[in-house]
Tab-separated table of C-alpha atoms and ligand atoms in Angstrom:
chain	number	residue	atom	x	y	z
A	1	MET	CA	60.542	-13.494	-77.255
A	2	LYS	CA	59.914	-14.094	-73.566
A	3	THR	CA	56.781	-12.797	-71.826
A	4	ILE	CA	57.991	-11.097	-68.651
A	5	ILE	CA	55.320	-9.768	-66.298
A	6	LEU	CA	55.836	-7.635	-63.214
A	7	GLY	CA	52.973	-8.205	-60.741
A	8	ILE	CA	52.133	-5.630	-58.072
A	9	GLU	CA	49.765	-6.085	-55.105
A	10	SER	CA	48.857	-3.309	-52.634
A	11	SER	CA	45.143	-3.780	-51.895
A	12	CYS	CA	45.380	-4.079	-48.106
A	13	ASP	CA	48.358	-4.402	-45.783
A	14	GLU	CA	50.998	-6.231	-47.821
A	15	THR	CA	53.153	-4.487	-50.406
A	16	SER	CA	54.224	-7.173	-52.837
A	17	ALA	CA	55.932	-7.566	-56.220
A	18	SER	CA	56.670	-10.626	-58.321
A	19	ILE	CA	58.235	-11.469	-61.661
A	20	CYS	CA	56.708	-14.117	-63.916
A	21	ILE	CA	58.671	-15.276	-66.981
A	22	ASP	CA	56.750	-17.297	-69.576
A	23	GLY	CA	54.288	-18.473	-66.914
A	24	LYS	CA	56.945	-19.365	-64.337
A	25	VAL	CA	56.832	-17.318	-61.151
A	26	MET	CA	60.427	-16.398	-60.292
A	27	ASN	CA	59.865	-14.794	-56.891
A	28	ASN	CA	57.334	-13.240	-54.553
A	29	ILE	CA	58.641	-10.311	-52.509
A	30	ILE	CA	56.319	-9.257	-49.663
A	31	ALA	CA	56.663	-6.369	-47.207
A	32	THR	CA	54.151	-6.994	-44.410
A	33	GLN	CA	52.909	-4.016	-42.425
A	34	SER	CA	53.143	-4.779	-38.721
A	35	ILE	CA	52.068	-1.250	-37.730
A	36	HIS	CA	48.372	-2.273	-37.689
A	37	GLU	CA	48.807	-4.830	-34.893
A	38	GLU	CA	48.525	-2.250	-32.140
A	39	TYR	CA	45.272	-0.854	-33.588
A	40	GLY	CA	43.397	-4.165	-33.766
A	41	GLY	CA	42.761	-3.859	-37.525
A	42	VAL	CA	44.100	-2.300	-40.708
A	43	VAL	CA	44.196	1.524	-40.501
A	44	PRO	CA	43.730	2.656	-44.132
A	45	GLU	CA	45.822	5.845	-43.936
A	46	LEU	CA	48.717	4.034	-42.273
A	47	ALA	CA	48.489	1.278	-44.896
A	48	SER	CA	48.792	3.800	-47.756
A	49	ARG	CA	51.834	5.428	-46.170
A	50	ALA	CA	53.528	2.099	-45.544
A	51	HIS	CA	52.889	1.076	-49.177
A	52	GLN	CA	54.506	4.321	-50.329
A	53	LYS	CA	57.586	3.580	-48.259
A	54	SER	CA	57.974	0.018	-49.545
A	55	ILE	CA	56.762	-0.068	-53.129
A	56	ILE	CA	59.968	0.990	-54.900
A	57	LEU	CA	62.181	-1.253	-52.755
A	58	VAL	CA	59.870	-4.233	-53.183
A	59	VAL	CA	59.661	-3.866	-56.981
A	60	GLU	CA	63.425	-3.371	-57.326
A	61	SER	CA	64.030	-6.419	-55.168
A	62	ALA	CA	61.726	-8.557	-57.377
A	63	LEU	CA	63.494	-7.384	-60.556
A	64	ARG	CA	66.954	-7.928	-59.081
A	65	GLY	CA	66.064	-11.389	-57.762
A	66	ALA	CA	64.853	-12.492	-61.198
A	67	GLU	CA	67.779	-10.774	-62.985
A	68	VAL	CA	65.336	-8.715	-65.002
A	69	LYS	CA	65.708	-5.064	-66.059
A	70	PHE	CA	62.806	-2.613	-66.369
A	71	SER	CA	63.417	-2.598	-70.132
A	72	ASP	CA	62.885	-6.407	-70.275
A	73	LEU	CA	59.267	-6.177	-69.018
A	74	SER	CA	56.437	-7.110	-71.412
A	75	ALA	CA	53.610	-5.749	-69.203
A	76	ILE	CA	52.725	-4.744	-65.659
A	77	ALA	CA	49.884	-6.546	-63.905
A	78	VAL	CA	48.442	-4.723	-60.912
A	79	THR	CA	45.616	-5.208	-58.433
A	80	GLN	CA	42.869	-2.758	-59.443
A	81	GLY	CA	40.453	-3.802	-56.669
A	82	PRO	CA	38.676	-4.673	-54.476
A	83	GLY	CA	40.544	-3.218	-51.518
A	84	LEU	CA	41.312	-0.004	-49.656
A	85	LEU	CA	41.259	2.968	-52.030
A	86	GLY	CA	44.393	4.671	-50.666
A	87	ALA	CA	46.327	1.406	-50.577
A	88	LEU	CA	45.275	0.418	-54.107
A	89	MET	CA	46.136	3.896	-55.342
A	90	VAL	CA	49.803	3.517	-54.363
A	91	GLY	CA	50.376	0.301	-56.330
A	92	TYR	CA	48.106	1.333	-59.183
A	93	SER	CA	49.621	4.807	-59.723
A	94	TYR	CA	53.109	3.332	-59.534
A	95	ALA	CA	52.191	0.645	-62.099
A	96	LYS	CA	50.586	3.149	-64.462
A	97	SER	CA	53.555	5.529	-64.290
A	98	LEU	CA	55.964	2.695	-64.977
A	99	ALA	CA	53.850	1.347	-67.853
A	100	PHE	CA	53.695	4.856	-69.345
A	101	ALA	CA	57.442	5.409	-68.988
A	102	LEU	CA	58.307	1.998	-70.486
A	103	ASP	CA	55.530	2.174	-73.103
A	104	ILE	CA	54.198	-1.274	-72.204
A	105	PRO	CA	50.634	-2.392	-71.375
A	106	ILE	CA	49.056	-2.372	-67.955
A	107	ILE	CA	46.924	-5.373	-66.970
A	108	ASN	CA	44.086	-4.852	-64.472
A	109	VAL	CA	43.747	-7.693	-61.987
A	110	ASN	CA	40.817	-8.379	-59.669
A	111	HIS	CA	42.271	-9.391	-56.299
A	112	MET	CA	39.719	-12.154	-55.656
A	113	LYS	CA	40.211	-13.660	-59.118
A	114	ALA	CA	43.967	-13.519	-58.546
A	115	HIS	CA	43.551	-15.588	-55.368
A	116	ILE	CA	41.895	-18.248	-57.554
A	117	LEU	CA	44.488	-18.017	-60.327
A	118	ALA	CA	47.205	-18.642	-57.711
A	119	HIS	CA	46.427	-22.274	-58.545
A	120	PHE	CA	48.310	-21.814	-61.823
A	121	ILE	CA	51.615	-20.925	-60.144
A	122	GLU	CA	52.528	-24.527	-59.406
A	123	THR	CA	51.589	-28.030	-60.463
A	124	PRO	CA	49.316	-29.928	-60.181
A	125	MET	CA	46.905	-27.364	-61.603
A	126	PRO	CA	43.121	-27.769	-61.518
A	127	ILE	CA	41.354	-28.708	-64.739
A	128	PHE	CA	38.539	-26.437	-65.952
A	129	PRO	CA	35.784	-26.246	-64.902
A	130	PHE	CA	36.566	-26.368	-61.204
A	131	ILE	CA	34.940	-25.111	-58.018
A	132	CYS	CA	36.946	-22.737	-55.850
A	133	LEU	CA	36.070	-21.807	-52.289
A	134	THR	CA	37.687	-18.383	-51.904
A	135	VAL	CA	38.116	-17.410	-48.285
A	136	SER	CA	39.796	-14.163	-47.280
A	137	GLY	CA	39.543	-11.301	-44.822
A	138	GLY	CA	36.933	-9.461	-46.883
A	139	HIS	CA	35.263	-12.151	-49.007
A	140	THR	CA	33.864	-15.661	-48.839
A	141	GLN	CA	32.756	-17.042	-52.174
A	142	ILE	CA	32.102	-20.264	-54.021
A	143	VAL	CA	33.123	-19.756	-57.624
A	144	LYS	CA	32.700	-21.931	-60.704
A	145	VAL	CA	35.877	-21.379	-62.685
A	146	ASN	CA	35.243	-22.109	-66.370
A	147	SER	CA	38.524	-20.608	-67.563
A	148	ALA	CA	41.082	-18.025	-66.452
A	149	ILE	CA	38.769	-15.287	-67.673
A	150	ASP	CA	35.342	-16.868	-67.170
A	151	MET	CA	34.357	-17.257	-63.521
A	152	VAL	CA	30.840	-17.366	-62.049
A	153	VAL	CA	30.050	-16.736	-58.369
A	154	LEU	CA	27.663	-19.441	-57.144
A	155	GLY	CA	27.450	-18.216	-53.555
A	156	SER	CA	28.915	-15.635	-51.214
A	157	THR	CA	28.548	-14.303	-47.705
A	158	ILE	CA	25.569	-12.124	-46.900
A	159	ASP	CA	27.398	-10.455	-43.990
A	160	ASP	CA	30.884	-11.100	-42.553
A	161	ALA	CA	33.625	-12.939	-44.422
A	162	VAL	CA	34.973	-16.060	-42.737
A	163	GLY	CA	38.354	-14.324	-42.279
A	164	GLU	CA	36.520	-11.579	-40.407
A	165	ALA	CA	34.839	-14.212	-38.218
A	166	PHE	CA	38.294	-15.606	-37.421
A	167	ASP	CA	39.766	-12.150	-36.747
A	168	LYS	CA	36.843	-10.788	-34.727
A	169	GLY	CA	36.656	-14.008	-32.708
A	170	ALA	CA	40.394	-13.768	-32.083
A	171	LYS	CA	40.001	-10.161	-30.942
A	172	LEU	CA	37.389	-11.222	-28.370
A	173	LEU	CA	39.913	-13.768	-27.110
A	174	GLY	CA	42.597	-11.101	-26.760
A	175	PHE	CA	44.796	-11.878	-29.789
A	176	PRO	CA	46.314	-9.016	-31.807
A	177	TYR	CA	45.214	-8.401	-35.421
A	178	PRO	CA	45.099	-10.467	-37.585
A	179	GLY	CA	44.098	-13.209	-35.186
A	180	GLY	CA	43.090	-15.896	-37.713
A	181	PRO	CA	46.537	-17.547	-37.686
A	182	LYS	CA	46.546	-17.449	-33.851
A	183	ILE	CA	43.235	-19.314	-33.653
A	184	ASP	CA	44.720	-21.868	-36.062
A	185	GLU	CA	47.824	-22.226	-33.871
A	186	TYR	CA	46.013	-22.553	-30.524
A	187	ALA	CA	43.283	-24.795	-31.952
A	188	ALA	CA	45.898	-27.380	-32.914
A	189	SER	CA	46.255	-28.467	-29.277
A	190	GLY	CA	42.665	-27.837	-28.154
A	191	ASN	CA	39.552	-30.011	-27.920
A	192	PRO	CA	37.122	-29.062	-30.724
A	193	GLN	CA	34.238	-30.923	-29.030
A	194	LYS	CA	34.466	-29.005	-25.753
A	195	PHE	CA	32.193	-26.069	-26.643
A	196	SER	CA	29.395	-25.526	-29.095
A	197	PHE	CA	28.455	-22.406	-31.078
A	198	SER	CA	25.415	-21.821	-33.243
A	199	GLU	CA	26.034	-22.277	-36.947
A	200	SER	CA	23.854	-20.301	-39.380
A	201	GLN	CA	21.297	-22.410	-41.248
A	202	ILE	CA	21.113	-20.267	-44.373
A	203	LYS	CA	19.872	-22.185	-47.436
A	204	GLY	CA	21.654	-22.571	-50.773
A	205	LEU	CA	25.270	-21.647	-51.435
A	206	ASN	CA	25.409	-18.342	-49.548
A	207	PHE	CA	27.109	-17.991	-46.182
A	208	SER	CA	26.479	-16.011	-43.021
A	209	PHE	CA	29.130	-15.629	-40.326
A	210	SER	CA	27.828	-12.788	-38.168
A	211	GLY	CA	25.693	-15.089	-35.964
A	212	ILE	CA	28.499	-17.374	-34.846
A	213	LYS	CA	30.661	-14.404	-33.941
A	214	THR	CA	27.832	-13.069	-31.748
A	215	SER	CA	27.375	-16.551	-30.295
A	216	LEU	CA	31.047	-16.498	-29.219
A	217	LEU	CA	30.605	-13.008	-27.732
A	218	TYR	CA	27.627	-14.039	-25.540
A	219	PHE	CA	29.307	-17.304	-24.589
A	220	LEU	CA	32.374	-15.429	-23.340
A	221	ARG	CA	30.315	-12.795	-21.519
A	222	TYR	CA	28.351	-15.504	-19.741
A	223	HIS	CA	31.420	-17.435	-18.557
A	224	LEU	CA	33.546	-14.382	-17.717
A	225	LYS	CA	30.833	-13.233	-15.278
A	226	ASN	CA	31.551	-16.242	-13.069
A	227	ASN	CA	35.235	-16.706	-13.804
A	228	SER	CA	37.444	-13.869	-15.013
A	229	ASP	CA	40.137	-16.392	-16.001
A	230	PHE	CA	37.747	-18.382	-18.199
A	231	ILE	CA	39.462	-17.431	-21.476
A	232	LEU	CA	42.928	-18.057	-20.113
A	233	GLU	CA	41.984	-21.470	-18.745
A	234	ASN	CA	40.132	-22.616	-21.873
A	235	LEU	CA	41.832	-20.724	-24.696
A	236	ARG	CA	42.931	-23.737	-26.749
A	237	ASP	CA	39.560	-25.493	-26.452
A	238	ILE	CA	37.622	-22.328	-27.336
A	239	CYS	CA	39.833	-21.791	-30.412
A	240	ALA	CA	39.444	-25.418	-31.505
A	241	SER	CA	35.665	-25.417	-30.966
A	242	TYR	CA	35.064	-22.054	-32.665
A	243	GLN	CA	37.306	-22.993	-35.608
A	244	LYS	CA	35.543	-26.358	-35.977
A	245	HIS	CA	32.206	-24.609	-36.550
A	246	LEU	CA	33.639	-22.068	-39.001
A	247	ILE	CA	35.220	-24.832	-41.067
A	248	SER	CA	32.113	-27.008	-40.870
A	249	MET	CA	30.023	-24.140	-42.320
A	250	LEU	CA	32.473	-23.800	-45.211
A	251	MET	CA	32.676	-27.517	-45.902
A	252	LYS	CA	28.895	-28.061	-45.941
A	253	LYS	CA	28.532	-25.461	-48.705
A	254	LEU	CA	31.438	-26.880	-50.647
A	255	VAL	CA	29.817	-30.332	-50.612
A	256	LEU	CA	26.542	-28.774	-51.782
A	257	ALA	CA	28.297	-26.873	-54.598
A	258	ALA	CA	30.027	-30.047	-55.779
A	259	GLU	CA	26.711	-31.923	-55.717
A	260	GLU	CA	24.779	-29.190	-57.524
A	261	THR	CA	27.352	-28.752	-60.297
A	262	SER	CA	28.568	-32.386	-60.459
A	263	ILE	CA	32.099	-30.986	-60.533
A	264	ARG	CA	34.758	-32.934	-58.680
A	265	GLN	CA	37.707	-30.610	-59.201
A	266	ILE	CA	37.677	-28.665	-55.949
A	267	ALA	CA	40.045	-25.885	-54.897
A	268	ILE	CA	40.424	-23.480	-52.001
A	269	ALA	CA	42.123	-20.078	-52.124
A	270	GLY	CA	42.662	-16.892	-50.098
A	271	GLY	CA	44.171	-16.164	-46.698
A	272	VAL	CA	41.976	-18.545	-44.696
A	273	ALA	CA	43.078	-21.389	-47.017
A	274	ALA	CA	46.319	-21.224	-45.012
A	275	ASN	CA	44.376	-22.691	-42.072
A	276	LYS	CA	45.836	-26.091	-41.225
A	277	GLU	CA	42.579	-27.719	-40.107
A	278	LEU	CA	40.747	-26.469	-43.204
A	279	ARG	CA	43.468	-28.009	-45.381
A	280	ILE	CA	43.215	-31.327	-43.525
A	281	GLN	CA	39.430	-31.393	-43.750
A	282	LEU	CA	39.439	-30.639	-47.462
A	283	LYS	CA	41.753	-33.600	-48.015
A	284	GLN	CA	39.486	-35.856	-45.929
A	285	LEU	CA	36.373	-34.712	-47.807
A	286	SER	CA	38.177	-35.272	-51.099
A	287	GLN	CA	38.759	-38.906	-50.204
A	288	LYS	CA	35.178	-39.366	-49.109
A	289	HIS	CA	33.641	-37.765	-52.216
A	290	GLN	CA	36.382	-38.728	-54.671
A	291	TRP	CA	37.271	-35.145	-55.478
A	292	MET	CA	40.573	-33.969	-56.897
A	293	SER	CA	41.415	-31.186	-54.482
A	294	TYR	CA	43.873	-28.322	-54.876
A	295	ILE	CA	45.395	-26.213	-52.117
A	296	PRO	CA	47.981	-23.493	-52.854
A	297	GLU	CA	51.254	-23.327	-50.946
A	298	PHE	CA	50.960	-21.161	-47.793
A	299	GLU	CA	52.766	-18.183	-49.331
A	300	TYR	CA	50.264	-18.092	-52.229
A	301	CYS	CA	47.181	-18.216	-49.946
A	302	THR	CA	47.631	-14.928	-48.106
A	303	ASP	CA	48.037	-11.714	-50.101
A	304	ASN	CA	50.922	-11.840	-52.546
A	305	ALA	CA	51.960	-10.487	-55.945
A	306	ALA	CA	52.815	-13.896	-57.432
A	307	MET	CA	49.078	-14.485	-57.926
A	308	VAL	CA	48.832	-11.081	-59.646
A	309	ALA	CA	51.832	-11.840	-61.883
A	310	ILE	CA	50.446	-15.241	-62.946
A	311	SER	CA	47.035	-13.628	-63.623
A	312	GLY	CA	48.905	-11.046	-65.726
A	313	HIS	CA	50.567	-13.827	-67.689
A	314	LEU	CA	47.220	-15.528	-68.393
A	315	TYR	CA	45.537	-12.229	-69.368
A	316	PHE	CA	48.511	-11.244	-71.538
A	317	GLN	CA	47.872	-14.325	-73.664
A	318	ASN	CA	44.279	-13.116	-74.123
A	319	LYS	CA	45.514	-9.598	-74.855
A	320	SER	CA	43.281	-8.330	-72.054
A	321	PHE	CA	44.942	-4.998	-71.376
A	322	GLY	CA	43.874	-1.964	-69.365
A	323	HIS	CA	44.264	1.722	-70.202
A	324	LEU	CA	46.277	4.463	-68.589
A	325	THR	CA	42.989	6.291	-67.942
A	326	ASP	CA	41.720	3.418	-65.721
A	327	THR	CA	41.507	3.959	-61.975
A	328	PRO	CA	41.568	1.703	-58.886
A	329	GLN	CA	38.190	0.184	-57.980
A	330	PRO	CA	37.844	-0.313	-54.194
A	331	ARG	CA	34.506	-2.114	-54.700
A	332	MET	CA	35.451	-3.841	-57.922
A	333	ASN	CA	32.796	-6.312	-59.048
A	334	PHE	CA	33.847	-9.899	-59.461
B	401	KG4	O1	43.574	-13.167	-48.549
B	401	KG4	P1	44.074	-12.447	-47.362
B	401	KG4	O2	45.542	-12.512	-47.047
B	401	KG4	O3	43.689	-10.935	-47.430
B	401	KG4	C1	42.464	-10.506	-47.939
B	401	KG4	O4	42.314	-10.483	-49.171
B	401	KG4	O5	41.585	-10.247	-47.096
B	401	KG4	O6	43.244	-13.000	-46.116
B	401	KG4	C2	43.446	-12.486	-44.851
B	401	KG4	C3	42.595	-13.279	-43.878
B	401	KG4	C4	42.616	-12.702	-42.466
B	401	KG4	O7	41.297	-12.679	-41.994
B	401	KG4	C5	43.477	-13.698	-41.707
B	401	KG4	O8	43.167	-13.780	-40.340
B	401	KG4	C6	43.113	-14.970	-42.413
B	401	KG4	O9	43.086	-14.626	-43.767
B	401	KG4	N1	44.103	-16.033	-42.178
B	401	KG4	C7	43.830	-17.164	-41.485
B	401	KG4	C8	45.031	-17.903	-41.451
B	401	KG4	N2	45.989	-17.199	-42.137
B	401	KG4	C9	45.393	-16.060	-42.572
B	401	KG4	N3	42.698	-17.590	-40.900
B	401	KG4	C10	42.730	-18.780	-40.282
B	401	KG4	N4	43.837	-19.540	-40.193
B	401	KG4	C11	44.996	-19.152	-40.765
B	401	KG4	N5	46.084	-19.911	-40.701
B	402	ZN	ZN1	43.479	-11.372	-50.377
């Protein structure tokens, strides 16, 4: 009998559903919420309402696309946390109701672990144990992945996530939310050596990104005093220079983690892993240090349900099921 998993993701501002059949992801339907752009960040209440509008359509579209009926499903995997409570609640309540009605198990998925397990959607897949640098809008972590269910955090940010540093930096430069992809785009034709920002010197495998963001703020204030067109005239170079420092901070820790663990299987995951320069630099570092590196396809870096569905498939094999009395966990521990 086939194992058919429906994956549902609604932790932030994407409503997404995906079908995975015997470990093969069939599709990845995503409804992105553009309503937040005008507010400069995700507005939780608006996110919940937008999820409510989309969830049924998105799930039906995933089932239809994979030619699967509700009655064919083996289990429903759903993001339990971390994320926005109201947003999680929409996907989670929907998943629980469906699991109850169909009398099939629910599988609780941690969003950050799902980002890592996105590496098992396509080949080549990393070999355990591997190191994964997980970089998203809310988290920045270095994780030692011993197996699909055994992961150990070796380091994480003590303040802002790197995605936040991208987005807040982008906001200072006048880009709409989320500005990370805009910095990536403008940096591509800018000079990364033109300006310098202070990188945090925190020891060990933890990160700190609040200082560099403040460094950009003061830098802009200083130059705008003398020239109100400073940003306009230097936008590409500022993006390239700021991005260079953010990536350098990530790469230094990744090198340290590889050295400390003697692991040469190195992966990146999460929304910021879509960054073109980060992808290039990881490949360059891999050649230098003789790592095997793994980078998910773009669509599996940013939030998506395919990573939840594949996690569901892996947990299903371990019979790791949730209960209908479980609830969403906005601050879910790793
Ligand atoms: O994983 P994700 O989609 O959502 C969370 O779990 O947070 O990550 C979103 C983050 C945002 O901060 C967004 O600006 C950033 O990923 N991001 C990027 C790029 N694409 C998405 N940052 C830099 N360059 C990109 N190309
Ligand atoms: Zn995410």
